Amino acid sequence: MKIEIWSDVMCPFCYIGKNNFEEALNKLPFKDEVQVEWKSFQLDPSLDPKQTQNTIEYFREKKGFPEAQATQMISQVAQMGKGAGIDFNFEKALITNTFSAHKLLHLAKKYNKSNEMEEALFIAHFIDGKNVGDPEVLVSLAESLDLDKEEARQAVTTDQWNNEVNQDILEARNNGVSGVPFFVLNGKYAVSGAQPVEAFEEALQQTYKETVSPFKDISGSSGASCDADGCSI
């Protein structure tokens, strides 16, 4: 069974969704039959890859949120993160263009390490406060997963993987995906947002058993997610 997950490194709900999904999957007897493929999605492709902002600045200046509202929202997301075993460090997180990070993800996919790379990128951005738009940071992450340093540098500094990233983004757009995380279960069902563990478990079990129309959303409700206009709970 194949699971495709559209995600962006800057999306906290994508990290929460990843942890909840993985916890659900690990409970199921058919977990070893599941192949996970991470897909690229950019929440804000207009960002300058050579510049960074902190989270509060970004929501205030780019999204127009009052600082008090942005602070409250970040606090709520941090609490959600704790429930998924994540200690978000929003004070250190650097908002920047993530296109190069997605190129690195595609390189990792070539070596069957995309899941490990997705986790490494989330940790770098949300926990360690690293600039995931910086080629040197990305090369360092590649090395930590035993990927070739020079191949990684080539991946993040040239257009070698641009088509793959753009193809993922186009595929999402063509399928009406406007927010992430977005999970497509074996090409038959869709689950949107950072759903609870129980919802993922039920969806995975149902997908394993049934054949239905493609991309029918069986999540039942809109989970917390991010789109181009911001994040919602």
PDB file of C-alpha atoms in Angstrom:
ATOM      1  CA  MET A   1       0.000   0.000   0.000  1.00  0.00           C
ATOM      2  CA  LYS A   2       1.378   3.373  -1.000  1.00  0.00           C
ATOM      3  CA  ILE A   3       0.946   6.557   1.023  1.00  0.00           C
ATOM      4  CA  GLU A   4       1.790   9.885  -0.616  1.00  0.00           C
ATOM      5  CA  ILE A   5       2.224  12.858   1.728  1.00  0.00           C
ATOM      6  CA  TRP A   6       2.367  16.455   0.531  1.00  0.00           C
ATOM      7  CA  SER A   7       4.233  18.567   3.058  1.00  0.00           C
ATOM      8  CA  ASP A   8       6.344  21.669   3.552  1.00  0.00           C
ATOM      9  CA  VAL A   9       9.282  21.939   5.945  1.00  0.00           C
ATOM     10  CA  MET A  10       7.878  25.182   7.414  1.00  0.00           C
ATOM     11  CA  CYS A  11       4.492  23.675   8.270  1.00  0.00           C
ATOM     12  CA  PRO A  12       4.251  22.697  11.964  1.00  0.00           C
ATOM     13  CA  PHE A  13       1.105  20.686  11.329  1.00  0.00           C
ATOM     14  CA  CYS A  14       3.034  18.620   8.787  1.00  0.00           C
ATOM     15  CA  TYR A  15       5.454  17.621  11.539  1.00  0.00           C
ATOM     16  CA  ILE A  16       2.588  16.867  13.932  1.00  0.00           C
ATOM     17  CA  GLY A  17       0.790  14.938  11.207  1.00  0.00           C
ATOM     18  CA  LYS A  18       3.926  12.940  10.442  1.00  0.00           C
ATOM     19  CA  ASN A  19       4.309  11.861  14.061  1.00  0.00           C
ATOM     20  CA  ASN A  20       0.621  10.974  14.459  1.00  0.00           C
ATOM     21  CA  PHE A  21       0.567   9.094  11.167  1.00  0.00           C
ATOM     22  CA  GLU A  22       3.673   7.107  12.073  1.00  0.00           C
ATOM     23  CA  GLU A  23       2.312   6.244  15.510  1.00  0.00           C
ATOM     24  CA  ALA A  24      -0.900   4.975  13.907  1.00  0.00           C
ATOM     25  CA  LEU A  25       0.952   2.996  11.258  1.00  0.00           C
ATOM     26  CA  ASN A  26       3.188   1.307  13.809  1.00  0.00           C
ATOM     27  CA  LYS A  27       0.103  -0.109  15.542  1.00  0.00           C
ATOM     28  CA  LEU A  28      -1.095  -1.930  12.448  1.00  0.00           C
ATOM     29  CA  PRO A  29      -0.193  -5.501  11.441  1.00  0.00           C
ATOM     30  CA  PHE A  30       0.349  -4.527   7.789  1.00  0.00           C
ATOM     31  CA  LYS A  31       2.802  -1.687   8.514  1.00  0.00           C
ATOM     32  CA  ASP A  32       5.615  -3.455   6.641  1.00  0.00           C
ATOM     33  CA  GLU A  33       3.465  -3.475   3.499  1.00  0.00           C
ATOM     34  CA  VAL A  34       3.192   0.329   3.454  1.00  0.00           C
ATOM     35  CA  GLN A  35       5.434   2.480   1.268  1.00  0.00           C
ATOM     36  CA  VAL A  36       5.563   6.181   2.174  1.00  0.00           C
ATOM     37  CA  GLU A  37       6.428   8.793  -0.443  1.00  0.00           C
ATOM     38  CA  TRP A  38       6.980  12.408   0.592  1.00  0.00           C
ATOM     39  CA  LYS A  39       5.826  15.033  -1.895  1.00  0.00           C
ATOM     40  CA  SER A  40       6.894  18.667  -2.145  1.00  0.00           C
ATOM     41  CA  PHE A  41       4.606  21.608  -1.416  1.00  0.00           C
ATOM     42  CA  GLN A  42       5.540  25.249  -0.840  1.00  0.00           C
ATOM     43  CA  LEU A  43       3.401  27.343   1.461  1.00  0.00           C
ATOM     44  CA  ASP A  44       5.105  30.576   0.417  1.00  0.00           C
ATOM     45  CA  PRO A  45       7.224  30.322  -2.738  1.00  0.00           C
ATOM     46  CA  SER A  46       7.563  34.123  -2.801  1.00  0.00           C
ATOM     47  CA  LEU A  47      10.069  34.112   0.065  1.00  0.00           C
ATOM     48  CA  ASP A  48      13.649  35.107  -0.714  1.00  0.00           C
ATOM     49  CA  PRO A  49      15.961  32.099  -0.173  1.00  0.00           C
ATOM     50  CA  LYS A  50      18.742  34.479   0.874  1.00  0.00           C
ATOM     51  CA  GLN A  51      16.711  36.041   3.684  1.00  0.00           C
ATOM     52  CA  THR A  52      15.170  34.783   6.921  1.00  0.00           C
ATOM     53  CA  GLN A  53      12.580  36.022   9.400  1.00  0.00           C
ATOM     54  CA  ASN A  54      11.562  34.788  12.792  1.00  0.00           C
ATOM     55  CA  THR A  55       8.069  33.353  13.154  1.00  0.00           C
ATOM     56  CA  ILE A  56       6.483  36.393  14.796  1.00  0.00           C
ATOM     57  CA  GLU A  57       7.952  38.764  12.206  1.00  0.00           C
ATOM     58  CA  TYR A  58       6.699  36.570   9.395  1.00  0.00           C
ATOM     59  CA  PHE A  59       3.108  36.405  10.649  1.00  0.00           C
ATOM     60  CA  ARG A  60       3.070  40.106  11.432  1.00  0.00           C
ATOM     61  CA  GLU A  61       4.695  41.426   8.265  1.00  0.00           C
ATOM     62  CA  LYS A  62       3.762  38.817   5.673  1.00  0.00           C
ATOM     63  CA  LYS A  63       0.369  37.649   6.905  1.00  0.00           C
ATOM     64  CA  GLY A  64      -0.761  40.831   8.649  1.00  0.00           C
ATOM     65  CA  PHE A  65      -1.501  39.203  11.996  1.00  0.00           C
ATOM     66  CA  PRO A  66      -1.250  41.380  15.123  1.00  0.00           C
ATOM     67  CA  GLU A  67       1.652  40.246  17.278  1.00  0.00           C
ATOM     68  CA  ALA A  68      -0.645  39.171  20.114  1.00  0.00           C
ATOM     69  CA  GLN A  69      -2.676  36.973  17.755  1.00  0.00           C
ATOM     70  CA  ALA A  70       0.459  35.451  16.241  1.00  0.00           C
ATOM     71  CA  THR A  71       1.876  34.748  19.691  1.00  0.00           C
ATOM     72  CA  GLN A  72      -1.344  33.077  20.816  1.00  0.00           C
ATOM     73  CA  MET A  73      -1.523  30.923  17.688  1.00  0.00           C
ATOM     74  CA  ILE A  74       2.093  29.829  18.070  1.00  0.00           C
ATOM     75  CA  SER A  75       1.432  28.899  21.692  1.00  0.00           C
ATOM     76  CA  GLN A  76      -1.554  26.765  20.657  1.00  0.00           C
ATOM     77  CA  VAL A  77       0.489  24.967  18.010  1.00  0.00           C
ATOM     78  CA  ALA A  78       3.269  24.369  20.528  1.00  0.00           C
ATOM     79  CA  GLN A  79       0.751  22.682  22.832  1.00  0.00           C
ATOM     80  CA  MET A  80      -0.481  20.506  19.978  1.00  0.00           C
ATOM     81  CA  GLY A  81       3.125  19.614  19.263  1.00  0.00           C
ATOM     82  CA  LYS A  82       3.677  18.392  22.801  1.00  0.00           C
ATOM     83  CA  GLY A  83       0.768  16.011  22.343  1.00  0.00           C
ATOM     84  CA  ALA A  84       2.575  14.546  19.348  1.00  0.00           C
ATOM     85  CA  GLY A  85       5.919  14.340  21.151  1.00  0.00           C
ATOM     86  CA  ILE A  86       7.399  17.482  19.574  1.00  0.00           C
ATOM     87  CA  ASP A  87       8.991  20.346  21.514  1.00  0.00           C
ATOM     88  CA  PHE A  88       8.683  23.136  18.973  1.00  0.00           C
ATOM     89  CA  ASN A  89      11.219  25.914  19.338  1.00  0.00           C
ATOM     90  CA  PHE A  90       9.411  28.673  17.461  1.00  0.00           C
ATOM     91  CA  GLU A  91      11.639  31.341  19.017  1.00  0.00           C
ATOM     92  CA  LYS A  92      14.562  29.992  16.992  1.00  0.00           C
ATOM     93  CA  ALA A  93      12.757  28.898  13.815  1.00  0.00           C
ATOM     94  CA  LEU A  94      13.881  30.782  10.701  1.00  0.00           C
ATOM     95  CA  ILE A  95      11.291  31.348   7.987  1.00  0.00           C
ATOM     96  CA  THR A  96      12.755  31.212   4.485  1.00  0.00           C
ATOM     97  CA  ASN A  97      12.193  29.764   1.022  1.00  0.00           C
ATOM     98  CA  THR A  98      12.117  25.951   1.179  1.00  0.00           C
ATOM     99  CA  PHE A  99      12.589  25.066  -2.489  1.00  0.00           C
ATOM    100  CA  SER A 100      16.194  23.912  -2.011  1.00  0.00           C
ATOM    101  CA  ALA A 101      15.147  21.814   0.975  1.00  0.00           C
ATOM    102  CA  HIS A 102      12.642  20.051  -1.269  1.00  0.00           C
ATOM    103  CA  LYS A 103      15.358  19.401  -3.828  1.00  0.00           C
ATOM    104  CA  LEU A 104      17.400  17.723  -1.102  1.00  0.00           C
ATOM    105  CA  LEU A 105      14.369  15.636  -0.185  1.00  0.00           C
ATOM    106  CA  HIS A 106      14.199  14.352  -3.754  1.00  0.00           C
ATOM    107  CA  LEU A 107      17.865  13.448  -3.674  1.00  0.00           C
ATOM    108  CA  ALA A 108      17.253  11.511  -0.466  1.00  0.00           C
ATOM    109  CA  LYS A 109      14.314   9.755  -2.134  1.00  0.00           C
ATOM    110  CA  LYS A 110      16.749   8.450  -4.744  1.00  0.00           C
ATOM    111  CA  TYR A 111      18.502   6.554  -1.939  1.00  0.00           C
ATOM    112  CA  ASN A 112      15.317   5.521  -0.076  1.00  0.00           C
ATOM    113  CA  LYS A 113      16.024   8.001   2.705  1.00  0.00           C
ATOM    114  CA  SER A 114      13.252  10.531   2.139  1.00  0.00           C
ATOM    115  CA  ASN A 115      11.516   9.772   5.434  1.00  0.00           C
ATOM    116  CA  GLU A 116      14.759  10.244   7.353  1.00  0.00           C
ATOM    117  CA  MET A 117      15.437  13.458   5.445  1.00  0.00           C
ATOM    118  CA  GLU A 118      11.951  14.803   6.106  1.00  0.00           C
ATOM    119  CA  GLU A 119      12.499  14.229   9.820  1.00  0.00           C
ATOM    120  CA  ALA A 120      15.961  15.815   9.680  1.00  0.00           C
ATOM    121  CA  LEU A 121      14.555  18.902   7.943  1.00  0.00           C
ATOM    122  CA  PHE A 122      11.764  19.270  10.498  1.00  0.00           C
ATOM    123  CA  ILE A 123      14.238  19.004  13.360  1.00  0.00           C
ATOM    124  CA  ALA A 124      16.618  21.473  11.714  1.00  0.00           C
ATOM    125  CA  HIS A 125      13.863  24.025  11.183  1.00  0.00           C
ATOM    126  CA  PHE A 126      11.605  23.644  14.218  1.00  0.00           C
ATOM    127  CA  ILE A 127      13.968  22.401  16.917  1.00  0.00           C
ATOM    128  CA  ASP A 128      17.506  23.512  16.101  1.00  0.00           C
ATOM    129  CA  GLY A 129      16.671  26.853  14.466  1.00  0.00           C
ATOM    130  CA  LYS A 130      18.797  26.172  11.397  1.00  0.00           C
ATOM    131  CA  ASN A 131      18.319  27.970   8.104  1.00  0.00           C
ATOM    132  CA  VAL A 132      16.935  25.271   5.789  1.00  0.00           C
ATOM    133  CA  GLY A 133      17.394  27.624   2.848  1.00  0.00           C
ATOM    134  CA  ASP A 134      21.170  27.683   3.367  1.00  0.00           C
ATOM    135  CA  PRO A 135      22.977  25.252   1.035  1.00  0.00           C
ATOM    136  CA  GLU A 136      25.655  24.567   3.660  1.00  0.00           C
ATOM    137  CA  VAL A 137      23.044  23.593   6.230  1.00  0.00           C
ATOM    138  CA  LEU A 138      21.366  21.301   3.705  1.00  0.00           C
ATOM    139  CA  VAL A 139      24.649  19.659   2.715  1.00  0.00           C
ATOM    140  CA  SER A 140      25.370  19.052   6.383  1.00  0.00           C
ATOM    141  CA  LEU A 141      21.991  17.346   6.798  1.00  0.00           C
ATOM    142  CA  ALA A 142      22.745  15.170   3.779  1.00  0.00           C
ATOM    143  CA  GLU A 143      26.069  14.145   5.286  1.00  0.00           C
ATOM    144  CA  SER A 144      24.338  13.238   8.556  1.00  0.00           C
ATOM    145  CA  LEU A 145      22.354  10.657   6.579  1.00  0.00           C
ATOM    146  CA  ASP A 146      25.479   9.361   4.829  1.00  0.00           C
ATOM    147  CA  LEU A 147      24.607  10.935   1.503  1.00  0.00           C
ATOM    148  CA  ASP A 148      27.485  12.072  -0.673  1.00  0.00           C
ATOM    149  CA  LYS A 149      28.511  15.632   0.170  1.00  0.00           C
ATOM    150  CA  GLU A 150      29.253  16.752  -3.374  1.00  0.00           C
ATOM    151  CA  GLU A 151      26.125  15.157  -4.803  1.00  0.00           C
ATOM    152  CA  ALA A 152      24.095  16.945  -2.147  1.00  0.00           C
ATOM    153  CA  ARG A 153      25.777  20.253  -2.933  1.00  0.00           C
ATOM    154  CA  GLN A 154      25.012  19.738  -6.607  1.00  0.00           C
ATOM    155  CA  ALA A 155      21.391  18.950  -5.756  1.00  0.00           C
ATOM    156  CA  VAL A 156      20.752  22.103  -3.730  1.00  0.00           C
ATOM    157  CA  THR A 157      22.759  24.598  -5.806  1.00  0.00           C
ATOM    158  CA  THR A 158      21.694  23.624  -9.339  1.00  0.00           C
ATOM    159  CA  ASP A 159      18.386  23.019 -11.128  1.00  0.00           C
ATOM    160  CA  GLN A 160      18.982  19.253 -11.269  1.00  0.00           C
ATOM    161  CA  TRP A 161      15.906  18.425  -9.134  1.00  0.00           C
ATOM    162  CA  ASN A 162      13.765  21.446  -9.993  1.00  0.00           C
ATOM    163  CA  ASN A 163      11.457  19.489 -12.280  1.00  0.00           C
ATOM    164  CA  GLU A 164      10.716  16.894  -9.606  1.00  0.00           C
ATOM    165  CA  VAL A 165       9.823  19.531  -7.029  1.00  0.00           C
ATOM    166  CA  ASN A 166       7.692  21.466  -9.501  1.00  0.00           C
ATOM    167  CA  GLN A 167       5.964  18.274 -10.621  1.00  0.00           C
ATOM    168  CA  ASP A 168       4.904  17.526  -7.046  1.00  0.00           C
ATOM    169  CA  ILE A 169       3.562  21.046  -6.636  1.00  0.00           C
ATOM    170  CA  LEU A 170       1.702  20.849  -9.957  1.00  0.00           C
ATOM    171  CA  GLU A 171       0.236  17.464  -9.040  1.00  0.00           C
ATOM    172  CA  ALA A 172      -1.047  18.902  -5.773  1.00  0.00           C
ATOM    173  CA  ARG A 173      -2.621  21.840  -7.585  1.00  0.00           C
ATOM    174  CA  ASN A 174      -4.251  19.573 -10.181  1.00  0.00           C
ATOM    175  CA  ASN A 175      -5.763  17.447  -7.418  1.00  0.00           C
ATOM    176  CA  GLY A 176      -7.126  20.468  -5.572  1.00  0.00           C
ATOM    177  CA  VAL A 177      -4.655  20.299  -2.701  1.00  0.00           C
ATOM    178  CA  SER A 178      -4.404  23.782  -1.198  1.00  0.00           C
ATOM    179  CA  GLY A 179      -3.151  22.986   2.306  1.00  0.00           C
ATOM    180  CA  VAL A 180      -0.774  20.574   3.962  1.00  0.00           C
ATOM    181  CA  PRO A 181      -0.259  18.007   5.285  1.00  0.00           C
ATOM    182  CA  PHE A 182      -2.272  16.059   2.736  1.00  0.00           C
ATOM    183  CA  PHE A 183      -2.192  12.264   2.695  1.00  0.00           C
ATOM    184  CA  VAL A 184      -3.283  10.156  -0.281  1.00  0.00           C
ATOM    185  CA  LEU A 185      -3.813   6.559   0.776  1.00  0.00           C
ATOM    186  CA  ASN A 186      -3.092   4.061  -1.981  1.00  0.00           C
ATOM    187  CA  GLY A 187      -4.543   6.402  -4.595  1.00  0.00           C
ATOM    188  CA  LYS A 188      -8.033   5.791  -3.199  1.00  0.00           C
ATOM    189  CA  TYR A 189      -8.627   7.908  -0.104  1.00  0.00           C
ATOM    190  CA  ALA A 190      -7.397  11.258   1.119  1.00  0.00           C
ATOM    191  CA  VAL A 191      -6.843  12.543   4.640  1.00  0.00           C
ATOM    192  CA  SER A 192      -6.198  16.234   5.135  1.00  0.00           C
ATOM    193  CA  GLY A 193      -4.559  17.947   8.067  1.00  0.00           C
ATOM    194  CA  ALA A 194      -2.808  16.794  11.218  1.00  0.00           C
ATOM    195  CA  GLN A 195      -5.429  14.286  12.273  1.00  0.00           C
ATOM    196  CA  PRO A 196      -5.304  12.437  15.609  1.00  0.00           C
ATOM    197  CA  VAL A 197      -3.604   9.056  15.782  1.00  0.00           C
ATOM    198  CA  GLU A 198      -6.957   7.275  15.965  1.00  0.00           C
ATOM    199  CA  ALA A 199      -8.198   8.943  12.766  1.00  0.00           C
ATOM    200  CA  PHE A 200      -5.080   7.881  10.862  1.00  0.00           C
ATOM    201  CA  GLU A 201      -5.371   4.354  12.208  1.00  0.00           C
ATOM    202  CA  GLU A 202      -8.978   4.069  11.081  1.00  0.00           C
ATOM    203  CA  ALA A 203      -8.219   5.561   7.668  1.00  0.00           C
ATOM    204  CA  LEU A 204      -5.302   3.204   7.088  1.00  0.00           C
ATOM    205  CA  GLN A 205      -7.366   0.180   8.087  1.00  0.00           C
ATOM    206  CA  GLN A 206     -10.246   1.226   5.844  1.00  0.00           C
ATOM    207  CA  THR A 207      -7.935   1.855   2.905  1.00  0.00           C
ATOM    208  CA  TYR A 208      -6.311  -1.505   3.360  1.00  0.00           C
ATOM    209  CA  LYS A 209      -9.674  -3.251   3.181  1.00  0.00           C
ATOM    210  CA  GLU A 210     -11.615  -1.277   0.595  1.00  0.00           C
ATOM    211  CA  THR A 211     -11.562   0.001  -2.964  1.00  0.00           C
ATOM    212  CA  VAL A 212     -13.321   3.365  -3.487  1.00  0.00           C
ATOM    213  CA  SER A 213     -13.248   6.438  -5.709  1.00  0.00           C
ATOM    214  CA  PRO A 214      -9.859   8.224  -5.798  1.00  0.00           C
ATOM    215  CA  PHE A 215      -9.213  11.027  -3.346  1.00  0.00           C
ATOM    216  CA  LYS A 216     -12.400  10.724  -1.314  1.00  0.00           C
ATOM    217  CA  ASP A 217     -11.675  12.633   1.908  1.00  0.00           C
ATOM    218  CA  ILE A 218     -12.434  10.263   4.786  1.00  0.00           C
ATOM    219  CA  SER A 219     -10.957  12.403   7.570  1.00  0.00           C
ATOM    220  CA  GLY A 220     -14.457  13.536   8.577  1.00  0.00           C
ATOM    221  CA  SER A 221     -13.347  17.029   9.546  1.00  0.00           C
ATOM    222  CA  SER A 222     -10.754  19.553   8.577  1.00  0.00           C
ATOM    223  CA  GLY A 223      -7.639  18.935  10.655  1.00  0.00           C
ATOM    224  CA  ALA A 224      -5.134  21.625  11.558  1.00  0.00           C
ATOM    225  CA  SER A 225      -3.187  22.595   8.458  1.00  0.00           C
ATOM    226  CA  CYS A 226      -1.324  25.376   6.688  1.00  0.00           C
ATOM    227  CA  ASP A 227      -2.060  26.972   3.355  1.00  0.00           C
ATOM    228  CA  ALA A 228      -0.817  30.009   1.456  1.00  0.00           C
ATOM    229  CA  ASP A 229      -2.811  32.327   3.717  1.00  0.00           C
ATOM    230  CA  GLY A 230      -1.445  30.944   6.966  1.00  0.00           C
ATOM    231  CA  CYS A 231      -2.126  28.201   9.495  1.00  0.00           C
ATOM    232  CA  SER A 232      -5.418  27.276  11.118  1.00  0.00           C
ATOM    233  CA  ILE A 233      -6.340  25.015  13.983  1.00  0.00           C
TER     234      ILE A 233
END
